[in-house]
Tab-separated table of C-alpha atoms and ligand atoms in Angstrom:
chain	number	residue	atom	x	y	z
A	1	MET	CA	22.897	-23.733	77.813
A	2	GLN	CA	19.478	-22.099	77.808
A	3	PRO	CA	17.993	-21.372	74.368
A	4	THR	CA	16.975	-17.559	73.587
A	5	ALA	CA	13.205	-16.489	73.402
A	6	LYS	CA	13.649	-16.715	69.630
A	7	GLU	CA	15.112	-20.057	69.479
A	8	ALA	CA	12.879	-21.540	72.016
A	9	TRP	CA	9.653	-19.816	69.997
A	10	ASN	CA	11.098	-20.981	67.013
A	11	ALA	CA	11.215	-24.571	67.913
A	12	CYS	CA	7.361	-24.043	68.936
A	13	LEU	CA	6.586	-23.111	65.529
A	14	LYS	CA	8.170	-26.020	63.498
A	15	VAL	CA	5.635	-28.066	65.580
A	16	ILE	CA	2.487	-25.616	65.224
A	17	ARG	CA	2.994	-25.224	61.761
A	18	ASP	CA	3.661	-29.147	61.306
A	19	ASN	CA	0.120	-29.348	62.724
A	20	ILE	CA	-1.588	-26.795	60.908
A	21	GLU	CA	-0.234	-27.542	57.632
A	22	SER	CA	-1.895	-30.851	57.779
A	23	SER	CA	-4.658	-30.265	59.797
A	24	SER	CA	-5.879	-27.358	57.644
A	25	ASP	CA	-6.614	-26.740	54.174
A	26	ASN	CA	-6.219	-23.229	54.180
A	27	PRO	CA	-2.319	-22.118	53.720
A	28	THR	CA	-2.640	-18.554	54.911
A	29	THR	CA	-3.690	-20.398	58.815
A	30	PHE	CA	-0.487	-20.436	59.821
A	31	VAL	CA	0.985	-16.958	58.226
A	32	THR	CA	-1.863	-15.078	59.662
A	33	TRP	CA	-2.190	-16.060	63.568
A	34	PHE	CA	1.368	-16.774	63.943
A	35	GLU	CA	3.504	-15.193	61.779
A	36	PRO	CA	2.647	-12.058	63.597
A	37	ILE	CA	3.644	-13.656	67.086
A	38	LYS	CA	7.049	-12.258	68.369
A	39	PRO	CA	8.774	-13.922	71.277
A	40	LEU	CA	9.812	-11.386	74.141
A	41	GLU	CA	11.896	-12.841	76.603
A	42	LEU	CA	12.307	-16.671	77.988
A	43	ASP	CA	13.280	-16.725	82.141
A	44	GLN	CA	12.844	-19.133	84.684
A	45	VAL	CA	10.931	-18.317	87.687
A	46	ASP	CA	11.087	-20.525	90.371
A	47	SER	CA	10.240	-23.907	88.479
A	48	GLU	CA	8.491	-22.285	86.433
A	49	VAL	CA	10.020	-22.024	82.637
A	50	ARG	CA	7.864	-18.839	81.328
A	51	LEU	CA	8.241	-17.944	77.651
A	52	THR	CA	6.339	-14.223	76.388
A	53	VAL	CA	5.413	-13.506	73.373
A	54	GLU	CA	3.980	-10.275	71.980
A	55	LEU	CA	0.347	-10.486	70.557
A	56	PRO	CA	-1.141	-7.777	67.836
A	57	SER	CA	-4.268	-7.551	69.352
A	58	HIS	CA	-6.606	-8.818	72.161
A	59	PHE	CA	-8.756	-10.483	69.359
A	60	PHE	CA	-5.959	-11.979	68.332
A	61	TYR	CA	-5.585	-13.157	71.932
A	62	GLU	CA	-8.842	-14.573	71.462
A	63	TRP	CA	-8.985	-15.939	68.271
A	64	LEU	CA	-5.642	-18.124	69.644
A	65	GLU	CA	-7.383	-19.457	72.905
A	66	GLU	CA	-10.655	-20.061	70.704
A	67	HIS	CA	-8.980	-22.255	67.989
A	68	PHE	CA	-5.587	-22.895	68.973
A	69	TYR	CA	-5.262	-23.821	72.926
A	70	HIS	CA	-4.620	-27.024	73.054
A	71	LEU	CA	-1.989	-27.269	70.178
A	72	ILE	CA	-0.161	-23.900	71.828
A	73	ARG	CA	-0.315	-25.677	75.412
A	74	GLU	CA	0.860	-29.003	74.342
A	75	THR	CA	3.405	-27.398	72.120
A	76	VAL	CA	5.433	-25.369	74.677
A	77	THR	CA	4.966	-28.360	77.149
A	78	ARG	CA	6.639	-30.714	74.623
A	79	VAL	CA	9.088	-28.138	73.494
A	80	LEU	CA	10.338	-26.250	76.776
A	81	GLY	CA	9.078	-29.139	79.322
A	82	PRO	CA	6.208	-29.866	81.487
A	83	ASP	CA	6.985	-26.497	83.594
A	84	ALA	CA	6.841	-24.052	80.665
A	85	ARG	CA	3.992	-22.039	80.370
A	86	LEU	CA	3.405	-19.125	77.341
A	87	TYR	CA	2.885	-15.539	78.376
A	88	TYR	CA	0.867	-13.007	76.144
A	89	LYS	CA	1.680	-9.017	76.166
A	90	ILE	CA	-0.885	-7.701	74.094
A	91	ILE	CA	-0.900	-4.920	72.230
A	92	ILE	CA	-3.720	-2.408	72.073
A	93	ALA	CA	-4.576	0.471	69.976
A	94	GLN	CA	-5.505	2.651	73.441
A	95	PRO	CA	-4.624	2.734	76.704
A	96	ALA	CA	-7.980	0.478	77.377
A	97	GLU	CA	-9.471	-0.306	80.943
A	98	SER	CA	-9.801	-3.347	79.650
A	99	ALA	CA	-7.030	-5.753	81.353
A	100	PRO	CA	-6.660	-8.805	78.727
A	101	SER	CA	-8.255	-11.646	80.856
A	102	GLU	CA	-6.336	-14.458	81.754
A	103	SER	CA	-6.597	-18.192	81.238
A	104	SER	CA	-5.223	-21.024	83.253
A	105	LEU	CA	-2.649	-22.123	81.425
A	106	LEU	CA	-1.600	-19.428	78.892
A	107	ARG	CA	-1.622	-16.616	81.345
A	108	ALA	CA	-1.395	-12.853	80.058
A	109	GLN	CA	1.156	-10.466	81.848
A	110	PRO	CA	0.863	-6.803	81.848
A	111	GLN	CA	-0.434	-5.149	78.426
A	112	THR	CA	1.914	-3.021	76.267
A	113	VAL	CA	0.456	0.015	74.398
A	114	ILE	CA	1.826	0.369	71.365
A	115	LYS	CA	0.375	3.010	68.592
A	116	ARG	CA	-0.959	1.475	65.147
A	117	PRO	CA	-0.331	2.598	62.012
A	118	ALA	CA	-3.446	4.245	60.149
A	119	PRO	CA	-5.452	1.394	58.403
A	120	ASP	CA	-5.236	1.299	54.440
A	121	LEU	CA	-8.578	1.415	53.333
A	122	VAL	CA	-9.452	4.774	51.882
A	123	VAL	CA	-13.078	5.717	50.512
A	124	PRO	CA	-12.817	7.726	47.410
A	125	ASN	CA	-15.100	10.451	47.040
A	126	ALA	CA	-15.791	9.641	43.359
A	127	PRO	CA	-15.798	6.025	42.575
A	128	VAL	CA	-12.649	5.103	41.255
A	129	PRO	CA	-11.268	1.391	40.074
A	130	LEU	CA	-9.709	0.162	43.047
A	131	PRO	CA	-6.107	-0.716	41.748
A	132	ALA	CA	-5.621	-4.190	40.657
A	133	SER	CA	-3.438	-5.208	43.808
A	134	GLU	CA	-6.291	-3.877	46.119
A	135	SER	CA	-8.815	-6.148	44.601
A	136	ARG	CA	-6.971	-9.096	46.042
A	137	LEU	CA	-7.455	-11.008	43.061
A	138	SER	CA	-4.559	-13.673	42.139
A	139	ARG	CA	-4.150	-13.104	38.113
A	140	CYS	CA	-3.919	-16.964	37.475
A	141	ASN	CA	-7.797	-17.855	38.605
A	142	THR	CA	-9.571	-17.378	35.202
A	143	PHE	CA	-12.233	-18.977	33.026
A	144	ASP	CA	-9.776	-19.567	30.235
A	145	ASN	CA	-7.958	-22.209	32.554
A	146	PHE	CA	-10.687	-23.284	34.580
A	147	VAL	CA	-11.784	-26.633	32.738
A	148	GLU	CA	-15.456	-27.241	32.259
A	149	GLY	CA	-17.431	-30.693	33.337
A	150	ASP	CA	-20.633	-31.700	34.736
A	151	CYS	CA	-18.925	-31.466	37.983
A	152	ASN	CA	-19.145	-27.449	37.682
A	153	ARG	CA	-21.329	-26.931	34.551
A	154	LEU	CA	-23.889	-24.932	36.148
A	155	ALA	CA	-22.066	-22.675	38.331
A	156	ARG	CA	-19.647	-22.012	35.809
A	157	SER	CA	-22.022	-20.344	33.425
A	158	ALA	CA	-23.580	-18.614	35.980
A	159	ALA	CA	-20.424	-17.147	37.128
A	160	LEU	CA	-19.648	-16.505	33.070
A	161	ALA	CA	-23.209	-15.013	32.900
A	162	ILE	CA	-22.453	-12.713	36.148
A	163	ALA	CA	-18.859	-11.807	34.692
A	164	GLN	CA	-20.029	-10.649	31.567
A	165	ASP	CA	-22.834	-8.417	32.615
A	166	PRO	CA	-21.716	-7.364	36.124
A	167	GLU	CA	-24.656	-4.634	36.054
A	168	ASP	CA	-27.569	-7.057	35.990
A	169	ASN	CA	-27.558	-8.463	39.577
A	170	SER	CA	-30.562	-11.020	39.199
A	171	PHE	CA	-28.228	-13.594	40.350
A	172	SER	CA	-27.052	-11.618	43.383
A	173	PRO	CA	-25.965	-13.036	45.543
A	174	PHE	CA	-24.487	-15.586	43.952
A	175	LEU	CA	-23.377	-18.606	45.903
A	176	VAL	CA	-20.816	-21.198	44.963
A	177	TYR	CA	-20.544	-23.876	47.468
A	178	GLY	CA	-19.081	-27.385	47.828
A	179	GLY	CA	-15.918	-29.072	49.204
A	180	VAL	CA	-12.313	-28.257	49.757
A	181	GLY	CA	-10.198	-27.908	46.386
A	182	LEU	CA	-12.913	-28.172	44.156
A	183	GLY	CA	-12.372	-24.682	42.384
A	184	LYS	CA	-14.815	-22.360	43.981
A	185	THR	CA	-11.980	-20.325	45.001
A	186	HIS	CA	-10.836	-20.003	41.078
A	187	LEU	CA	-14.402	-19.797	39.932
A	188	ILE	CA	-15.237	-16.695	42.186
A	189	GLN	CA	-12.036	-15.078	41.742
A	190	ALA	CA	-12.372	-15.661	37.685
A	191	ILE	CA	-15.415	-13.362	37.607
A	192	GLY	CA	-13.367	-10.530	39.434
A	193	ASN	CA	-10.699	-11.044	37.156
A	194	HIS	CA	-12.974	-11.181	33.765
A	195	VAL	CA	-14.908	-8.019	35.255
A	196	LEU	CA	-11.418	-6.220	35.948
A	197	ALA	CA	-10.504	-6.873	32.643
A	198	ASN	CA	-13.292	-5.434	30.638
A	199	HIS	CA	-14.953	-2.877	33.218
A	200	THR	CA	-11.895	-0.810	34.056
A	201	ARG	CA	-14.659	1.723	35.994
A	202	LYS	CA	-15.678	-1.090	38.380
A	203	ARG	CA	-14.556	-1.562	41.698
A	204	VAL	CA	-14.152	-5.210	42.451
A	205	ARG	CA	-12.857	-6.515	46.032
A	206	TYR	CA	-12.181	-10.072	46.677
A	207	VAL	CA	-11.793	-11.069	50.438
A	208	THR	CA	-11.556	-14.537	52.565
A	209	SER	CA	-14.385	-14.271	55.395
A	210	GLU	CA	-11.258	-13.985	57.749
A	211	HIS	CA	-9.914	-11.315	56.259
A	212	PHE	CA	-13.099	-9.275	56.147
A	213	LEU	CA	-13.307	-10.315	60.028
A	214	ASN	CA	-10.004	-8.827	60.843
A	215	GLU	CA	-10.113	-5.757	58.724
A	216	PHE	CA	-13.445	-5.409	60.800
A	217	VAL	CA	-11.585	-6.035	64.005
A	218	GLN	CA	-9.458	-3.571	63.303
A	219	SER	CA	-11.502	-0.940	62.420
A	220	ILE	CA	-12.919	-1.352	65.793
A	221	GLU	CA	-10.065	-1.354	67.339
A	222	GLN	CA	-8.905	1.780	65.593
A	223	HIS	CA	-12.230	3.411	66.249
A	224	ARG	CA	-12.997	3.189	62.243
A	225	ILE	CA	-15.938	1.352	61.693
A	226	GLY	CA	-17.782	4.199	59.929
A	227	GLN	CA	-14.758	4.066	57.378
A	228	PHE	CA	-15.020	0.871	56.807
A	229	SER	CA	-18.443	0.252	56.374
A	230	ALA	CA	-18.199	3.372	54.027
A	231	TYR	CA	-15.577	1.277	52.108
A	232	TYR	CA	-17.169	-1.893	51.546
A	233	ARG	CA	-20.579	-0.062	50.376
A	234	SER	CA	-18.361	1.651	47.382
A	235	ILE	CA	-17.366	-1.555	46.221
A	236	ASP	CA	-19.295	-2.875	42.835
A	237	VAL	CA	-18.578	-6.428	42.916
A	238	LEU	CA	-17.656	-7.904	46.412
A	239	ILE	CA	-16.484	-11.008	46.384
A	240	VAL	CA	-16.383	-13.200	49.750
A	241	ASP	CA	-14.883	-15.906	50.057
A	242	ASP	CA	-15.663	-18.871	52.564
A	243	VAL	CA	-18.635	-17.595	54.578
A	244	GLN	CA	-18.816	-20.657	56.714
A	245	PHE	CA	-16.386	-19.024	58.649
A	246	PHE	CA	-18.941	-16.541	59.926
A	247	GLY	CA	-21.019	-19.224	61.471
A	248	LYS	CA	-20.938	-18.238	65.556
A	249	LYS	CA	-19.530	-14.911	64.708
A	250	GLU	CA	-22.770	-12.675	65.232
A	251	LYS	CA	-20.643	-9.132	65.779
A	252	ILE	CA	-19.229	-10.079	62.012
A	253	GLN	CA	-22.462	-11.282	60.717
A	254	GLU	CA	-24.350	-8.009	62.144
A	255	MET	CA	-21.686	-6.262	60.298
A	256	PHE	CA	-22.168	-8.135	56.892
A	257	PHE	CA	-25.578	-8.319	57.200
A	258	HIS	CA	-25.584	-4.103	56.965
A	259	VAL	CA	-22.768	-3.859	54.093
A	260	PHE	CA	-24.846	-6.864	52.434
A	261	ASN	CA	-28.141	-4.777	52.413
A	262	GLU	CA	-26.338	-1.997	51.537
A	263	LEU	CA	-24.977	-3.310	48.389
A	264	HIS	CA	-28.201	-5.474	47.487
A	265	HIS	CA	-30.018	-1.711	47.769
A	266	LEU	CA	-27.457	-0.411	45.222
A	267	ARG	CA	-27.743	-2.982	42.960
A	268	LYS	CA	-24.629	-4.216	43.124
A	269	GLN	CA	-23.272	-7.824	42.777
A	270	ILE	CA	-22.468	-9.957	45.794
A	271	ILE	CA	-20.714	-13.176	45.226
A	272	LEU	CA	-20.084	-15.953	48.067
A	273	SER	CA	-18.705	-18.992	48.252
A	274	ALA	CA	-19.078	-21.929	51.213
A	275	ASP	CA	-17.808	-25.008	51.821
A	276	ARG	CA	-21.689	-26.619	52.253
A	277	PRO	CA	-25.370	-25.615	51.276
A	278	PRO	CA	-26.379	-22.655	52.917
A	279	LYS	CA	-29.100	-24.421	55.246
A	280	ASP	CA	-25.969	-26.843	56.831
A	281	ILE	CA	-23.976	-23.928	57.915
A	282	LYS	CA	-24.180	-23.957	61.355
A	283	GLY	CA	-24.513	-20.655	63.386
A	284	ILE	CA	-25.412	-18.398	60.605
A	285	GLU	CA	-28.410	-16.100	61.988
A	286	GLU	CA	-31.724	-16.869	60.050
A	287	ARG	CA	-31.923	-13.107	58.071
A	288	LEU	CA	-28.636	-13.493	56.815
A	289	LEU	CA	-29.039	-17.072	55.785
A	290	SER	CA	-32.282	-15.650	54.033
A	291	ARG	CA	-30.395	-13.209	52.294
A	292	PHE	CA	-27.901	-15.574	51.064
A	293	GLN	CA	-30.783	-17.470	49.623
A	294	TRP	CA	-32.253	-14.631	47.554
A	295	GLY	CA	-29.785	-14.820	44.095
A	296	LEU	CA	-28.443	-18.315	42.817
A	297	ALA	CA	-26.594	-21.200	44.632
A	298	ALA	CA	-24.557	-23.474	42.609
A	299	ASP	CA	-22.178	-26.169	43.679
A	300	VAL	CA	-19.741	-27.684	42.561
A	301	GLN	CA	-18.766	-31.761	42.802
A	302	ILE	CA	-16.247	-34.071	42.456
A	303	PRO	CA	-14.993	-34.131	38.702
A	304	ASP	CA	-15.625	-37.503	37.083
A	305	LEU	CA	-12.793	-39.015	35.587
A	306	GLU	CA	-12.809	-37.574	31.711
A	307	THR	CA	-12.940	-33.991	33.751
A	308	ARG	CA	-10.093	-34.879	36.135
A	309	MET	CA	-7.746	-36.231	32.972
A	310	ALA	CA	-8.949	-33.140	31.299
A	311	ILE	CA	-7.967	-30.858	33.854
A	312	LEU	CA	-4.321	-32.877	34.385
A	313	ASN	CA	-3.634	-32.235	30.581
A	314	ARG	CA	-4.501	-28.703	30.635
A	315	LYS	CA	-2.584	-27.974	33.983
A	316	ALA	CA	0.458	-30.048	32.117
A	317	ALA	CA	-0.103	-28.087	28.947
A	318	ASP	CA	0.324	-25.019	30.647
A	319	GLU	CA	3.574	-26.092	32.010
A	320	GLY	CA	5.055	-26.956	28.980
A	321	LEU	CA	4.614	-30.875	29.675
A	322	ASP	CA	3.021	-33.563	27.017
A	323	LEU	CA	2.080	-36.207	29.787
A	324	PRO	CA	1.725	-39.840	27.905
A	325	GLN	CA	-2.109	-41.021	28.153
A	326	ASP	CA	-1.241	-43.648	30.578
A	327	VAL	CA	0.300	-41.184	33.255
A	328	THR	CA	-2.503	-38.923	32.851
A	329	ASP	CA	-4.684	-42.603	33.265
A	330	PHE	CA	-2.582	-43.625	36.255
A	331	ILE	CA	-3.147	-40.063	38.194
A	332	ALA	CA	-6.406	-39.454	37.372
A	333	ARG	CA	-8.013	-43.178	38.116
A	334	ASN	CA	-6.088	-42.828	41.511
A	335	ILE	CA	-6.478	-39.243	42.799
A	336	LYS	CA	-10.206	-38.595	42.971
A	337	SER	CA	-11.731	-36.500	45.310
A	338	ASN	CA	-9.623	-32.733	45.168
A	339	ILE	CA	-8.144	-31.022	41.993
A	340	ARG	CA	-5.742	-29.398	44.093
A	341	GLU	CA	-4.350	-32.831	44.811
A	342	LEU	CA	-4.041	-33.847	41.357
A	343	GLU	CA	-2.360	-30.484	41.035
A	344	GLY	CA	0.044	-31.234	43.881
A	345	ALA	CA	0.318	-34.556	42.140
A	346	LEU	CA	1.616	-33.121	38.768
A	347	VAL	CA	4.123	-30.958	40.814
A	348	ARG	CA	5.746	-33.520	42.148
A	349	LEU	CA	6.063	-35.573	38.680
A	350	MET	CA	7.566	-32.444	37.510
A	351	THR	CA	9.844	-32.458	40.640
A	352	HIS	CA	10.963	-35.717	40.172
A	353	ALA	CA	11.648	-35.537	36.469
A	354	THR	CA	13.589	-32.780	36.627
A	355	LEU	CA	15.767	-33.648	39.538
A	356	LEU	CA	16.315	-36.868	38.718
A	357	HIS	CA	16.442	-36.360	35.042
A	358	ASP	CA	13.992	-38.715	34.597
A	359	GLU	CA	11.644	-39.165	31.582
A	360	ILE	CA	7.810	-39.326	32.997
A	361	ASN	CA	5.849	-42.600	32.692
A	362	ALA	CA	3.926	-44.567	34.275
A	363	ALA	CA	6.848	-46.851	36.143
A	364	MET	CA	8.323	-43.710	37.121
A	365	ALA	CA	4.736	-41.696	37.935
A	366	ARG	CA	3.847	-44.854	40.303
A	367	GLN	CA	6.833	-44.227	42.055
A	368	ALA	CA	7.050	-40.484	42.468
A	369	LEU	CA	3.479	-40.784	43.572
A	370	LYS	CA	3.169	-43.497	45.850
A	371	ASP	CA	2.929	-41.473	49.284
A	372	PHE	CA	0.081	-39.712	47.123
A	373	ILE	CA	-1.614	-42.469	46.178
A	374	HIS	CA	-3.851	-44.323	48.729
A	375	ASP	CA	-3.557	-47.348	46.843
A	376	GLN	CA	-5.574	-49.798	49.287
A	377	PRO	CA	-4.997	-53.464	49.371
A	378	THR	CA	-7.952	-55.256	48.342
A	379	HIS	CA	-8.384	-57.998	51.011
A	380	VAL	CA	-7.099	-56.832	54.017
A	381	THR	CA	-8.128	-58.674	56.912
A	382	ILE	CA	-8.273	-57.852	60.459
A	383	ASP	CA	-5.499	-60.382	61.367
A	384	TYR	CA	-3.570	-59.104	58.913
A	385	ILE	CA	-3.943	-55.521	60.159
A	386	VAL	CA	-3.173	-56.526	64.031
A	387	LYS	CA	-0.108	-58.464	62.554
A	388	ILE	CA	1.163	-55.222	61.087
A	389	VAL	CA	0.816	-53.084	63.805
A	390	CYS	CA	2.008	-55.149	66.302
A	391	ASP	CA	5.078	-55.811	64.213
A	392	TYR	CA	5.537	-52.648	64.222
A	393	PHE	CA	5.363	-52.314	67.740
A	394	LYS	CA	7.207	-55.479	68.695
A	395	LEU	CA	4.264	-56.744	70.427
A	396	ASN	CA	3.073	-60.094	70.509
A	397	PRO	CA	-0.609	-60.090	68.559
A	398	ASP	CA	-2.484	-61.786	71.436
A	399	LEU	CA	-1.627	-58.761	74.029
A	400	VAL	CA	-4.002	-57.082	72.092
A	401	ARG	CA	-7.041	-59.248	72.031
A	402	ALA	CA	-6.364	-59.935	75.783
A	403	LYS	CA	-7.475	-57.632	78.729
A	404	THR	CA	-4.503	-55.979	79.262
A	405	ARG	CA	-4.486	-51.967	79.618
A	406	LYS	CA	-0.943	-51.255	79.416
A	407	ARG	CA	-0.135	-48.180	77.715
A	408	GLU	CA	1.504	-49.107	74.287
A	409	VAL	CA	-0.709	-52.226	73.844
A	410	VAL	CA	-3.995	-49.842	73.950
A	411	GLN	CA	-2.323	-47.869	71.871
A	412	ALA	CA	-1.567	-50.494	69.259
A	413	ARG	CA	-5.089	-51.847	69.743
A	414	GLN	CA	-6.649	-48.472	69.159
A	415	ILE	CA	-4.501	-47.889	65.850
A	416	ALA	CA	-5.398	-51.795	64.537
A	417	MET	CA	-8.991	-51.000	65.316
A	418	PHE	CA	-8.388	-47.477	63.490
A	419	PHE	CA	-6.990	-49.404	60.221
A	420	ALA	CA	-9.986	-51.870	60.719
A	421	ARG	CA	-11.934	-49.816	60.283
A	422	GLU	CA	-10.280	-47.698	57.405
A	423	LEU	CA	-9.401	-50.902	55.369
A	424	THR	CA	-12.104	-53.361	55.924
A	425	GLN	CA	-15.668	-53.572	55.559
A	426	ASN	CA	-16.409	-55.346	58.492
A	427	SER	CA	-19.056	-53.853	61.239
A	428	LEU	CA	-18.527	-52.255	64.688
A	429	LYS	CA	-19.451	-55.418	65.862
A	430	THR	CA	-17.261	-57.702	64.240
A	431	ILE	CA	-14.455	-55.508	64.637
A	432	GLY	CA	-14.822	-55.182	68.566
A	433	LEU	CA	-15.568	-59.211	68.746
A	434	GLN	CA	-12.542	-59.951	66.605
A	435	PHE	CA	-10.477	-57.824	69.387
A	436	GLY	CA	-11.435	-59.953	72.391
A	437	GLY	CA	-15.017	-59.673	72.431
A	438	ARG	CA	-14.991	-55.659	72.932
A	439	ASP	CA	-18.077	-53.821	72.977
A	440	HIS	CA	-18.553	-51.671	69.594
A	441	SER	CA	-18.046	-48.371	71.520
A	442	THR	CA	-15.007	-49.112	72.300
A	443	VAL	CA	-13.851	-49.028	68.505
A	444	VAL	CA	-15.621	-45.868	67.986
A	445	HIS	CA	-13.942	-44.698	70.641
A	446	SER	CA	-10.772	-46.096	69.641
A	447	GLU	CA	-10.960	-44.274	66.100
A	448	ARG	CA	-12.046	-40.626	67.733
A	449	SER	CA	-9.061	-41.172	69.819
A	450	VAL	CA	-6.568	-41.954	66.904
A	451	ASN	CA	-7.949	-39.181	64.763
A	452	ASN	CA	-7.761	-36.883	67.857
A	453	GLN	CA	-3.843	-37.473	68.131
A	454	MET	CA	-3.483	-37.537	64.383
A	455	GLU	CA	-4.574	-34.155	64.460
A	456	THR	CA	-2.720	-32.686	67.788
A	457	ASN	CA	0.777	-34.675	67.150
A	458	SER	CA	2.744	-34.498	64.041
A	459	GLN	CA	5.330	-36.954	65.250
A	460	TYR	CA	1.748	-39.552	66.051
A	461	ARG	CA	0.952	-38.589	62.415
A	462	GLU	CA	4.229	-39.498	61.079
A	463	MET	CA	3.828	-42.878	62.673
A	464	MET	CA	0.693	-43.786	61.276
A	465	VAL	CA	1.903	-42.878	57.822
A	466	HIS	CA	4.277	-45.338	58.605
A	467	ILE	CA	2.275	-47.955	59.403
A	468	ARG	CA	-0.033	-47.540	56.752
A	469	ARG	CA	2.984	-48.004	54.283
A	470	SER	CA	3.463	-51.298	55.440
A	471	LEU	CA	0.031	-52.088	55.356
A	472	ILE	CA	0.222	-51.370	51.658
A	473	ALA	CA	3.420	-52.582	50.872
A	474	ASN	CA	2.739	-56.093	52.132
A	475	PRO	CA	-0.882	-57.069	51.582
A	476	PRO	CA	-1.799	-60.509	52.219
B	501	ADP	P1	-11.754	-24.164	46.632
B	501	ADP	O1	-11.697	-22.859	46.783
B	501	ADP	O2	-13.117	-25.267	46.380
B	501	ADP	O3	-10.977	-25.094	47.700
B	501	ADP	P2	-9.966	-24.036	44.908
B	501	ADP	O4	-10.594	-22.846	43.841
B	501	ADP	O5	-8.694	-23.454	45.530
B	501	ADP	O6	-10.651	-25.285	45.522
B	501	ADP	O7	-9.401	-24.912	43.762
B	501	ADP	C1	-7.956	-25.873	44.290
B	501	ADP	C2	-7.235	-25.572	43.103
B	501	ADP	O8	-7.792	-26.654	41.630
B	501	ADP	C3	-6.591	-24.268	42.593
B	501	ADP	O9	-5.299	-24.468	41.916
B	501	ADP	C4	-7.466	-24.300	41.250
B	501	ADP	O10	-6.741	-23.530	40.137
B	501	ADP	C5	-7.629	-25.637	40.751
B	501	ADP	N1	-8.730	-25.900	40.189
B	501	ADP	C6	-10.130	-26.358	40.587
B	501	ADP	N2	-11.614	-26.492	39.876
B	501	ADP	C7	-10.579	-26.617	38.404
B	501	ADP	C8	-10.928	-26.716	37.041
B	501	ADP	N3	-12.559	-26.599	36.992
B	501	ADP	N4	-10.343	-26.640	36.300
B	501	ADP	C9	-8.968	-26.250	36.197
B	501	ADP	N5	-8.126	-25.654	37.701
B	501	ADP	C10	-9.034	-25.818	38.504
B	502	MG	MG1	-10.999	-21.905	48.778
């Protein structure tokens, strides 16, 4: 029996979600870009299986094309067969002349015209504080629960100074930058929450750059661009998260540039975050970049062991949990690069303890966190990697070193090369030589190919997790 459009689309969503959630650190990506898509119909025209879905705007369509083209195309053919194609119906705000453009594989159908409700950005006549919910801050990100360490001391103290005196804008714009999961969002939101709590007349607004862009696009579509900029100009403390996202998006940069200038001129506070220093953000116009550098930029770095332990203890205490010292030590020594992962480990531990009515101790932690912790075997050799990978694929290890280009051998060879890069200290040249005298560029290519497949294919990723586990479970 033929599935319904909804069933077919839901099956696609599962695959897409897997891919996105394991390849993006932004938990809202799936919700923002895929949940709004509505399945409309599934039919067959000649040999082509057509799944038609509805998109909320033309911009939405372009976004999906730009960012998820391959993923969507691969998912649809994987779920519905090689002859399946996805068709879009696009909702447009007014009867437009511009028909949705057609791409080679994601074909657009004639558009539907549906009026949209009015937007919710309201500009007050006299300054009034925004209702707390409109500030879009998460209440749990405060200074009180932000643990200070060498890794964030400067950023934290500047943030606190701004929060305590938002009128003094000598640090504006304040830019916090650093890698994923190191507390940027927490810190910039803490400023907003502090201002809201102590200066009740101040209008505070937190937005992610993605959200700012969406609002901007909607306001263009609805001919409310004036209202959009007036709204933003009425804000006292504007917090924009992840501005690297503006890279290569000229229109939004232009808009942001104007809002930015206006707020700066009015001596309002602007707070930004980015995942790298401003000079390394690609595709940002020079004049906007130089604005980012007017105020103060401070980075957050990977926390040292002591800070990681302090963060764990703090989080555990917030949950009413008294972590044994050796458990804190075990987690902090093994999870090094990301505070979000530290939190994840703690949650896993608590779930484990509750479900199994188990006491939290070092042995239990080791068991519960075994796939969190990338314990690497210390003396892995290329021979050992080849053996484990070939065992997995039930292949003779000699084949991997031979000339054959059979698909399953190539796959095993690439994966073995990938792990040789990851788990050993050997040079590209040595690795190439040990795989039947291959060139170093083959090794580079293999590594890239494995990475690509891990990015787009969740089954492949699962397979890699399995192999990695076997490598780690039985070190030589
Ligand atoms: P980023 O925006 O840099 O990716 P987040 O601010 O989202 O990182 O931080 C990830 C998680 O780690 C959040 O839950 C945050 O509360 C927590 N966190 C980060 N830094 C600290 C810190 N110094 N003290 C306590 N919690 C922290
Ligand atoms: Mg963040």
